Short mmCIF file of C-alpha atoms in Angstrom, two decimals:
data_model
loop_
_atom_site.label_atom_id
_atom_site.label_comp_id
_atom_site.label_asym_id
_atom_site.label_seq_id
_atom_site.Cartn_x
_atom_site.Cartn_y
_atom_site.Cartn_z
CA MET A 210 -53.99 -21.91 16.34
CA THR A 211 -56.77 -23.41 18.48
CA TYR A 212 -56.19 -25.14 21.80
CA TRP A 213 -57.09 -28.47 20.16
CA THR A 214 -54.37 -28.01 17.55
CA LEU A 215 -51.81 -27.24 20.23
CA ASN A 216 -53.01 -30.21 22.28
CA ALA A 217 -52.80 -32.52 19.26
CA ILE A 218 -49.14 -31.66 18.74
CA PHE A 219 -48.21 -32.30 22.36
CA LEU A 220 -50.37 -35.41 22.71
CA ALA A 221 -48.87 -36.90 19.53
CA VAL A 222 -45.41 -36.62 21.08
CA VAL A 223 -46.71 -38.11 24.32
CA ALA A 224 -48.31 -41.00 22.43
CA LEU A 225 -45.06 -41.77 20.60
CA VAL A 226 -43.06 -41.83 23.84
CA ALA A 227 -45.71 -43.98 25.54
CA ILE A 228 -45.73 -46.45 22.64
CA VAL A 229 -41.95 -46.77 22.78
CA ALA A 230 -42.16 -47.31 26.55
CA ALA A 231 -44.91 -49.92 26.15
CA VAL A 232 -42.87 -51.83 23.57
CA ARG A 233 -39.68 -51.75 25.65
CA ILE A 234 -41.35 -52.40 29.02
CA ARG A 235 -43.64 -55.33 28.42
CA SER A 236 -45.10 -55.44 31.94
CA THR A 237 -48.62 -54.09 32.39
CA ARG A 238 -48.05 -53.34 36.05
CA PRO A 239 -46.66 -49.80 35.58
CA TRP A 240 -49.53 -48.92 33.25
CA VAL A 241 -52.10 -49.84 35.90
CA ALA A 242 -50.43 -47.32 38.21
CA VAL A 243 -50.41 -44.74 35.40
CA ALA A 244 -54.15 -45.29 34.81
CA ILE A 245 -54.95 -44.84 38.51
CA ALA A 246 -52.81 -41.71 38.74
CA LEU A 247 -54.44 -40.35 35.56
CA GLY A 248 -57.91 -40.87 37.01
CA VAL A 249 -57.00 -39.03 40.21
CA LEU A 250 -55.30 -36.24 38.27
CA LEU A 251 -58.29 -35.75 35.97
CA VAL A 252 -60.67 -35.46 38.94
CA MET A 253 -58.34 -32.95 40.62
CA THR A 254 -58.00 -31.02 37.36
CA ALA A 255 -61.78 -30.84 37.01
CA VAL A 256 -62.18 -29.49 40.53
CA PHE A 257 -59.35 -26.99 40.58
CA ASP A 258 -59.73 -25.76 37.00
CA ASN A 259 -63.36 -24.96 37.70
CA VAL A 260 -62.34 -23.07 40.83
CA MET A 261 -59.59 -21.11 39.04
CA ILE A 262 -61.85 -20.22 36.12
CA GLY A 263 -64.75 -19.42 38.44
CA ILE A 264 -62.74 -16.86 40.43
CA GLY A 265 -61.33 -15.32 37.26
CA LEU A 266 -57.73 -16.45 37.71
CA VAL A 267 -57.59 -17.85 34.17
CA GLY A 268 -59.75 -17.45 31.10
CA TYR A 269 -59.93 -18.72 27.56
CA GLU A 270 -60.52 -17.00 24.25
CA PRO A 271 -63.96 -18.27 23.23
CA SER A 272 -63.03 -18.45 19.54
CA LEU A 273 -60.15 -20.86 20.31
CA ILE A 274 -62.04 -23.46 22.35
CA SER A 275 -64.41 -26.18 21.19
CA GLY A 276 -67.31 -25.21 23.42
CA ALA A 277 -67.31 -28.56 25.24
CA PHE A 278 -67.02 -28.11 28.99
CA ILE A 279 -66.74 -30.04 32.23
CA GLY A 280 -68.38 -27.58 34.56
CA ILE A 281 -66.96 -24.28 33.35
CA ALA A 282 -63.57 -25.74 32.36
CA PRO A 283 -63.09 -26.27 28.62
CA LEU A 284 -62.41 -29.86 27.64
CA GLU A 285 -59.14 -28.79 26.02
CA ASP A 286 -57.71 -27.96 29.43
CA PHE A 287 -57.62 -31.63 30.39
CA ALA A 288 -55.06 -32.52 27.72
CA TYR A 289 -52.27 -31.14 29.86
CA ALA A 290 -53.16 -33.45 32.73
CA ILE A 291 -53.28 -36.41 30.35
CA ALA A 292 -49.92 -35.46 28.84
CA ALA A 293 -48.25 -35.13 32.24
CA ALA A 294 -49.74 -38.35 33.63
CA VAL A 295 -48.61 -40.40 30.61
CA LEU A 296 -45.38 -38.70 29.50
CA LEU A 297 -43.54 -38.52 32.82
CA PRO A 298 -43.99 -42.20 33.77
CA SER A 299 -43.17 -43.23 30.19
CA LEU A 300 -39.91 -41.32 30.30
CA TRP A 301 -39.15 -42.71 33.73
CA MET A 302 -39.72 -46.26 32.47
CA LEU A 303 -37.55 -45.66 29.41
CA LEU A 304 -34.70 -44.10 31.34
CA GLY A 305 -34.93 -46.80 33.99
CA ALA A 306 -34.86 -49.48 31.30
CA THR A 307 -31.73 -47.94 29.82
CA GLU A 308 -30.10 -47.88 33.25
CA ARG A 309 -31.00 -51.54 33.90
CA GLU A 310 -29.62 -52.57 30.49
CA GLU A 311 -26.32 -50.79 31.19
CA ARG A 312 -25.93 -52.57 34.55
CA ALA A 313 -26.60 -56.01 33.04
#
């Protein structure tokens, strides 16, 4: 299984949760915050992944990556940052929406 295949599975789940959250929470305000946080997280991931790979802390099997890189970090490595930045706020919004509905 390649890293892209693994990423596709996780990102599909993240997309489903985010879609449910977007439908239930109609405000765009939380999504602006998610987009800003995602941008910051992607920049930090680019910097620190390149450092970790550069010093030999982590490595990737060349036959399992696409060959697309940002610096020396494979593009596939950024999927985890995207998943975290979208999934966690989506879950928070969904659980908060459920809590608000129960109080009403």
